[in-house]
Coordinates of C-alpha atoms and ligand atoms in Angstrom, one line a residue:
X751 CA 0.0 0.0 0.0
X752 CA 1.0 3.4 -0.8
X753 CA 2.2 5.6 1.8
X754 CA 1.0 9.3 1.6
X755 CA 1.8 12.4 3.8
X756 CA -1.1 14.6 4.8
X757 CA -0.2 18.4 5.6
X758 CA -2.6 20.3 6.9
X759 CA -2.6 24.0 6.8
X760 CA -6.4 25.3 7.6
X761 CA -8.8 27.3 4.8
X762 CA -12.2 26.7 4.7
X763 CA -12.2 23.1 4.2
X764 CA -10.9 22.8 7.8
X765 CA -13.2 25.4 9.1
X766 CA -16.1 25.8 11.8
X767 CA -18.2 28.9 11.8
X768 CA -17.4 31.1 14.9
X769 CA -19.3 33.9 15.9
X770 CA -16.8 36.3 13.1
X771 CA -17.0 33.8 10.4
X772 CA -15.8 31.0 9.6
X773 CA -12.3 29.9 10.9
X774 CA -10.0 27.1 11.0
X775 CA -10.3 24.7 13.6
X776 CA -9.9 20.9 12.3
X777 CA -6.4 19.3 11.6
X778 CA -5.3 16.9 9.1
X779 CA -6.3 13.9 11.1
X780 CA -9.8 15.0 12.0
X781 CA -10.3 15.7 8.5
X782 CA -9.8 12.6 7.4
X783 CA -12.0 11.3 9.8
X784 CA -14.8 12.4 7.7
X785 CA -13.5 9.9 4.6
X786 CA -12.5 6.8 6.3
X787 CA -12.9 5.6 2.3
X788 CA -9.0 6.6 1.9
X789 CA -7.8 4.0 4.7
X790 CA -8.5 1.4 2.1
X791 CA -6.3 3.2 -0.9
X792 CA -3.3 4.2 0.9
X793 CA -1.7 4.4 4.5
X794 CA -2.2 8.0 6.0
X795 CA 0.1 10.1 8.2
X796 CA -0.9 13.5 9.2
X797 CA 1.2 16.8 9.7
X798 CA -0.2 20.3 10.6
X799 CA 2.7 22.7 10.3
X800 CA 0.0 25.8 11.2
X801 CA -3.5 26.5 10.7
X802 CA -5.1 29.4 9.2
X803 CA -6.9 31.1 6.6
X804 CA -4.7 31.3 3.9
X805 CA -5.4 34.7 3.5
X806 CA -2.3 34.6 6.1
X807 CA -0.3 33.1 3.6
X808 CA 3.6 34.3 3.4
X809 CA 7.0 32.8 1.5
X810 CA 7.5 32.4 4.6
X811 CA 4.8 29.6 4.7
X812 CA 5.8 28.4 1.2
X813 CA 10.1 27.4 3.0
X814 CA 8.1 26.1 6.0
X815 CA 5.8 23.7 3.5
X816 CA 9.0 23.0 1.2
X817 CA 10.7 22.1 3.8
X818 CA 8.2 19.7 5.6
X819 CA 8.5 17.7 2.4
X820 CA 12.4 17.6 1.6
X821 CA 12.3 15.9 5.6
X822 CA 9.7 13.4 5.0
X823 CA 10.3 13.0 1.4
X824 CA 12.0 9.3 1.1
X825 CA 9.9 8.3 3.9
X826 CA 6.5 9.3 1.7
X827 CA 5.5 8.3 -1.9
X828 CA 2.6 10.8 -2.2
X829 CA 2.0 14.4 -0.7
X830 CA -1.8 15.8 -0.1
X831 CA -1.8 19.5 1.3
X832 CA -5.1 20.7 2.3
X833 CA -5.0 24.3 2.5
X834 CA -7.5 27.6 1.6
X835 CA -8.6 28.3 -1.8
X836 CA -8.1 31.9 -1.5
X837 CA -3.9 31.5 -2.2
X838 CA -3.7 28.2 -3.0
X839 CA -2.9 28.9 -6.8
X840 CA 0.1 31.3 -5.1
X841 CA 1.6 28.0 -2.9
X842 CA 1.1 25.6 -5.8
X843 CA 3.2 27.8 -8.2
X844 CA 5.6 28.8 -5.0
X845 CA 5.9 25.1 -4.4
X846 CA 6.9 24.2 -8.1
X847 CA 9.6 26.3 -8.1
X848 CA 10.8 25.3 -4.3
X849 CA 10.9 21.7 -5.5
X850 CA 11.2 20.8 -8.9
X851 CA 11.7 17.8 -10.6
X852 CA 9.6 15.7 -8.6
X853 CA 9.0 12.3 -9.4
X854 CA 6.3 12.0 -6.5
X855 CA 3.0 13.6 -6.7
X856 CA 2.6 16.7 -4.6
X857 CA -1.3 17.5 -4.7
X858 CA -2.8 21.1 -2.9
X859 CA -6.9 20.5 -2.1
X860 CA -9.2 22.6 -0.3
X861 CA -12.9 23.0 -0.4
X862 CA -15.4 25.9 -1.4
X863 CA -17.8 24.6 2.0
X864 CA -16.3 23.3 5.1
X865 CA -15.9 19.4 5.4
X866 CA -18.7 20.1 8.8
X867 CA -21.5 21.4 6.2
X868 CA -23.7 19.0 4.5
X869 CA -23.4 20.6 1.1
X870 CA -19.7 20.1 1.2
X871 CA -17.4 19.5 -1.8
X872 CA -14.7 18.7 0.9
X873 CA -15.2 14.9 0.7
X874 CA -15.1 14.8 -3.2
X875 CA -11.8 16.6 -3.5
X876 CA -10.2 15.2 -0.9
X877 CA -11.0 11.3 -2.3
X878 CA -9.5 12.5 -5.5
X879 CA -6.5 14.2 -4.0
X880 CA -5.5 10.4 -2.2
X881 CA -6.1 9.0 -6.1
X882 CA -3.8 11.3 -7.3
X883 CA -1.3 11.3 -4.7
X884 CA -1.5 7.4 -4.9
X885 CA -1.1 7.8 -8.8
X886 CA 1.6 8.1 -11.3
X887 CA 1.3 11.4 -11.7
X888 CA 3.8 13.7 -10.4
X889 CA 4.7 17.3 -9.9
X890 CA 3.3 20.0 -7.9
X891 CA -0.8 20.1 -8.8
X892 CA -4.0 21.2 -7.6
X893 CA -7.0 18.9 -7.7
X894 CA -10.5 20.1 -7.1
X895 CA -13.9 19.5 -8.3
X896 CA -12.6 16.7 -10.8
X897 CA -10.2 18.2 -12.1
X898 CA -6.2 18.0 -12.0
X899 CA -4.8 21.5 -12.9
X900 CA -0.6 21.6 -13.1
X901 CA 1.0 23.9 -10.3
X902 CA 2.4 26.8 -12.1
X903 CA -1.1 26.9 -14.5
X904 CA -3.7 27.3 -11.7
X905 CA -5.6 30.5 -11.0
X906 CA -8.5 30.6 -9.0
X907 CA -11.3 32.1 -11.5
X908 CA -14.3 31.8 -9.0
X909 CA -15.2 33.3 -6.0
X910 CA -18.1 30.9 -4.8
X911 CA -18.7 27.7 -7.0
X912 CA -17.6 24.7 -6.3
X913 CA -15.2 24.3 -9.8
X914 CA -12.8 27.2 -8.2
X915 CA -9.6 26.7 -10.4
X916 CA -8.8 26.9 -13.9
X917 CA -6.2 26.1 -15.5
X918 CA -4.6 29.2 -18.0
X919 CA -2.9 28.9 -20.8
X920 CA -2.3 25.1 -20.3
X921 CA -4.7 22.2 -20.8
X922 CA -5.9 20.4 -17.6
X923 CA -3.1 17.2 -16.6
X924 CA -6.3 14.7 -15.9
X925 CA -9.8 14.4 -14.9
X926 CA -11.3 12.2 -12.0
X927 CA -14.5 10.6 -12.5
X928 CA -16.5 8.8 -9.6
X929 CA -13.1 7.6 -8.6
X930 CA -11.0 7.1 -11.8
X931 CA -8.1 9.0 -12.8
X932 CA -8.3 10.0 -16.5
X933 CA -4.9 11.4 -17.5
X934 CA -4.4 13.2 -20.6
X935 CA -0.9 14.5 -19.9
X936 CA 1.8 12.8 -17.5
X937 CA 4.4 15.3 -16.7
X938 CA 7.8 13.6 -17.2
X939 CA 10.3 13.6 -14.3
X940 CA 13.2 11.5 -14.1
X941 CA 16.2 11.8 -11.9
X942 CA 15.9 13.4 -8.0
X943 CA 13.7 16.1 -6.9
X944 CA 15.8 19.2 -6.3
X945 CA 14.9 21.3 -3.3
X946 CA 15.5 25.0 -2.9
X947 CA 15.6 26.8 0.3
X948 CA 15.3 30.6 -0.4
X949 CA 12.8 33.1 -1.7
X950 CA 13.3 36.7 -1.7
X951 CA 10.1 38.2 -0.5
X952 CA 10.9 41.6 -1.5
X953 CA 8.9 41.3 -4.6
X954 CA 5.7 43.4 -5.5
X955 CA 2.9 43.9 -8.1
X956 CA 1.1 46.5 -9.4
X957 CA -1.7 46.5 -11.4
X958 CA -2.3 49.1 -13.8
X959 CA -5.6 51.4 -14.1
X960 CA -6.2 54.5 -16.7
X961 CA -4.3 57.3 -15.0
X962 CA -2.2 55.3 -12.7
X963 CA 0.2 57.8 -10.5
X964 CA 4.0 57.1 -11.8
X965 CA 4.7 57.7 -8.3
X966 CA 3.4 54.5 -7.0
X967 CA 6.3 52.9 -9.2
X968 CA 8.6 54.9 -7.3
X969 CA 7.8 54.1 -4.1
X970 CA 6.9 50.3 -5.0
X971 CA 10.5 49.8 -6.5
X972 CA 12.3 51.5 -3.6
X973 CA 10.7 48.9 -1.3
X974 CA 11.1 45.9 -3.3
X975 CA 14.0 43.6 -5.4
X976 CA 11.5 42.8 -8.0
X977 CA 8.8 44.7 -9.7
X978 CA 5.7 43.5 -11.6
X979 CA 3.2 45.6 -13.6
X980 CA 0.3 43.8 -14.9
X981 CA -0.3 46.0 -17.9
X982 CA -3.2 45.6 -20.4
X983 CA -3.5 43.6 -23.1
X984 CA -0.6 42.2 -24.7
X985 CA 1.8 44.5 -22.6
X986 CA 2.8 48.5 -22.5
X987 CA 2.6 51.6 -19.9
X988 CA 1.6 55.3 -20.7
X989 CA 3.9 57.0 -22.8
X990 CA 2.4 60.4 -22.8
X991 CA 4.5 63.3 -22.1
X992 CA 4.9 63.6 -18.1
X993 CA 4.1 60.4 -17.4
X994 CA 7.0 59.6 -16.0
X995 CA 7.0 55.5 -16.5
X996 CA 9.8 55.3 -18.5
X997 CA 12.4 57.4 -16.1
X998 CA 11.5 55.9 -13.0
X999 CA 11.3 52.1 -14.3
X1000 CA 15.3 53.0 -16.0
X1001 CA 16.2 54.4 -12.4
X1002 CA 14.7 51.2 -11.1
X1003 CA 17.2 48.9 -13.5
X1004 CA 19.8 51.0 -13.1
X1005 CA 19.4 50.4 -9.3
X1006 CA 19.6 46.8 -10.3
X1007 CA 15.9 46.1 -9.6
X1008 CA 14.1 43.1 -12.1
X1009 CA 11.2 44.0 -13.4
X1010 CA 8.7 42.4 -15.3
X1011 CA 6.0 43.1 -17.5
X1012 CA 2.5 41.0 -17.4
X1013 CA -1.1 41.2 -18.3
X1014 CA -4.3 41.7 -16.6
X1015 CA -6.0 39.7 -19.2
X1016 CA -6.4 35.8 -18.1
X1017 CA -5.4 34.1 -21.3
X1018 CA -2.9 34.1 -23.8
X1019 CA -0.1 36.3 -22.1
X1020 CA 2.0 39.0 -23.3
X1021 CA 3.8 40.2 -26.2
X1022 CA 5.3 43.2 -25.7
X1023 CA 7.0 43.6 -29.2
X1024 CA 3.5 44.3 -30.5
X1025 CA 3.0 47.8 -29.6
X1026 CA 5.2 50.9 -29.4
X1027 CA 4.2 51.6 -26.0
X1028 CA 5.6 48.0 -25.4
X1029 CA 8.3 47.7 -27.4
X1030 CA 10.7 50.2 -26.4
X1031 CA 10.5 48.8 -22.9
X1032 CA 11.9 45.6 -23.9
X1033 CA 14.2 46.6 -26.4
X1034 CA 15.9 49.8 -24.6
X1035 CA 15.4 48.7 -20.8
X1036 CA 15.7 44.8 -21.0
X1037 CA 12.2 45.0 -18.8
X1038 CA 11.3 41.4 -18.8
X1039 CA 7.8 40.0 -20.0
X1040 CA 5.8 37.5 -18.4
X1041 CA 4.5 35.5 -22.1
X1042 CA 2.3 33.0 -21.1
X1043 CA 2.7 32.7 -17.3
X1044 CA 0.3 33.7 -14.7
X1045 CA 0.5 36.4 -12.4
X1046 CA 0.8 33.8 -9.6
X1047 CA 3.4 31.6 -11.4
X1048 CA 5.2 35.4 -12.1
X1049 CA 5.4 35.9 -7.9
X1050 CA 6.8 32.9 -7.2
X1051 CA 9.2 32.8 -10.2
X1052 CA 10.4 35.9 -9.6
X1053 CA 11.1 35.3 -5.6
X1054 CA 12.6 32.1 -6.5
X1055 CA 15.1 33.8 -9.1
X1056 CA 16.3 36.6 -6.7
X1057 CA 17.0 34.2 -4.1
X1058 CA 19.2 32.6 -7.0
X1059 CA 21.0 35.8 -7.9
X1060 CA 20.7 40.1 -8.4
X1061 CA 22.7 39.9 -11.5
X1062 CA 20.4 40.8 -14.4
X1063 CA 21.5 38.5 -17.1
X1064 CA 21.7 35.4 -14.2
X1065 CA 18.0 37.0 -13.3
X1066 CA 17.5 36.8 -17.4
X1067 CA 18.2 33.5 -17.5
X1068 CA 16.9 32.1 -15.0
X1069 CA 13.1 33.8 -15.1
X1070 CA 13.0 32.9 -19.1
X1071 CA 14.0 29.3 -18.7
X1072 CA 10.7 27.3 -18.1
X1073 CA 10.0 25.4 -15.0
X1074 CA 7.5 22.9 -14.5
X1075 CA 5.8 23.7 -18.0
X1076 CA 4.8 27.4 -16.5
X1077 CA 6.3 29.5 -19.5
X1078 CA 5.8 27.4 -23.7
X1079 CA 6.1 30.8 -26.0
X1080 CA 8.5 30.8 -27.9
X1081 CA 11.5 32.2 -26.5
X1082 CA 13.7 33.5 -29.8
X1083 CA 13.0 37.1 -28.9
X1084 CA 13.4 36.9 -25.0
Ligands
LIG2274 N1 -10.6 32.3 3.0 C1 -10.4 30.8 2.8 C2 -9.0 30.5 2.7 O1 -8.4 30.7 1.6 C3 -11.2 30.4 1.5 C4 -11.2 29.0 1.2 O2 -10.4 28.2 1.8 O3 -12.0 28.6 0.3 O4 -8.4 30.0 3.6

């Protein structure tokens, strides 16, 4: 029998509804408690590092998580994490880039109702999450509501329904099915798992509205290593006289900050060679461009790489070599 590693970490799937809303209270074993089905697919052991809404999330969670699974990680041959929906797409992509290469799967779950409701979806994704765990999948993923989305390709797109995640710019690894795995892709990972231990937290993001004050891009990049703008469309900032975006993001590379360019727009990703108000960012201040990645996959990346190194070409290289299928356009004009 399979032996799988449960980490608990709270969200609403662990939750009971206190006075101020709802709030974790149940760890990894009582959770399981409520699908005694997964005693006869695989042999359980339960680990609760913390517990909270992972609106509390932090990098500094993301080491702690890593970490809990580079010490158990001959010991286990599966991982299940259940953990809140609200930032789970930022720990799956944080967690693909903290251990990569994996030939064991590492699954993130949570739930849209809390396992104690009778309307839950808690059970479901939880029975699937021990399939995959116990399958030959492998890789960082997130499974919910049937469906097995790859790490650095989840975004949460809904708020209140129970099918949460999507995956962007990347077709779904597998389907589960009244409790059979239907894979369509099988990620391929041979050799060891490599762990990292670092992240530089000290990166930001700004997202872009009609008339956004240069200014803020001053003060962001004074207090941060890393910049990202999610820009419109395929990818550009003001150029109008006065605007002041192109001095202050040069200042900001000159100062040896990265920064990277992104979308706001879900699918299909950047290309800032398109437009003139894109262009010249690329081509006269080596700003770096997200392509196909999303914004969560971006955070993580970019934390990952500046933990690596500050040197812009190393920080080049680095962010534009793909990881864990998070970045497929073609790279000729990076
Ligand atoms: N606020 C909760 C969390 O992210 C939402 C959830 O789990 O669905 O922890």
């Amino acid at each position: 029998m399979k032996r799988i590693l449960t980490i608990g970490t709270g969200g609403t799937i662990a939750s009971e509804l206190a006075a101020d809303g709802l709030t974790p209270e149940l760890d990894a074993a009582q959770l399981l408690r409520f699908v005694p089905q997964v005693n006869r697919l695989c042999q359980v052991e339960c680990i609760q590092p913390f517990s909270i809404d992972s609106t509390n999330m932090s990098p500094a969670h993301w080491l702690q998580l890593a970490d809990c699974i580079h010490r158990h990680y001959d010991e286990f041959d599966g991982f299940v994490i259940t953990h809140g929906t609200d930032t789970m797409a930022y720990t799956a992509a944080a967690l693909s880039y903290l251990i990569q290469n994996s030939p064991k799967p590492i699954v993130l779950t949570g739930a849209q109702k809390p396992i104690v409701s009778d309307n839950t979806d808690s059970k479901i994704n939880l029975m699937d999450s021990f399939l995959c765990a116990c399958s030959a999948l492998s890789g960082v993923m997130i499974v919910f509501n049937g469906k097995v989305i790859l790490g650095t390709r989840a975004q949460k797109t809904r708020s209140k329904s129970f099918k949460a995640f999507s995956s962007i710019n990347y077709p779904d690894l597998a389907y589960v099915q009244d409790g059979t795995l239907i894979p369509f892709i099988r990620p391929q990972h041979t050799g060891a798992p490599v762990f990292y231990d670092r992240l530089d937290a000290k990166v930001s993001l700004l997202k872009l509205i009609p008339g956004t004050d240069s200014a803020l891009l001053d003060y962001l990049l004074s207090r941060s290593d890393g910049l990202i703008i999610e820009s419109y469309g395929v990818g550009g900032l003001p150029t109008a006289r006065g605007s002041g975006f192109y001095d202050i993001l040069e200042a900001g590379i000159r100062a040896g900050k990265a920064i990277v360019l992104t979308t706001q727009v879900q699918n299909e990703g950047s290309n800032l060679s398109v437009y003139r108000v894109g262009h010249r960012l690329k081509r006269d201040l080596g700003v770096l461009e997200a392509y196909d990645m999303t914004t969560e996959a971006v955070v993580a990346k970019l934390m990952w790489v500046l933990a690596q190194s500050r040197q812009p070409d190393e920080v080049r290289r680095l962010f534009y070599t793909p990881v864990a299928n998070d970045l497929l356009f073609p790279l000729s004009d990076a």
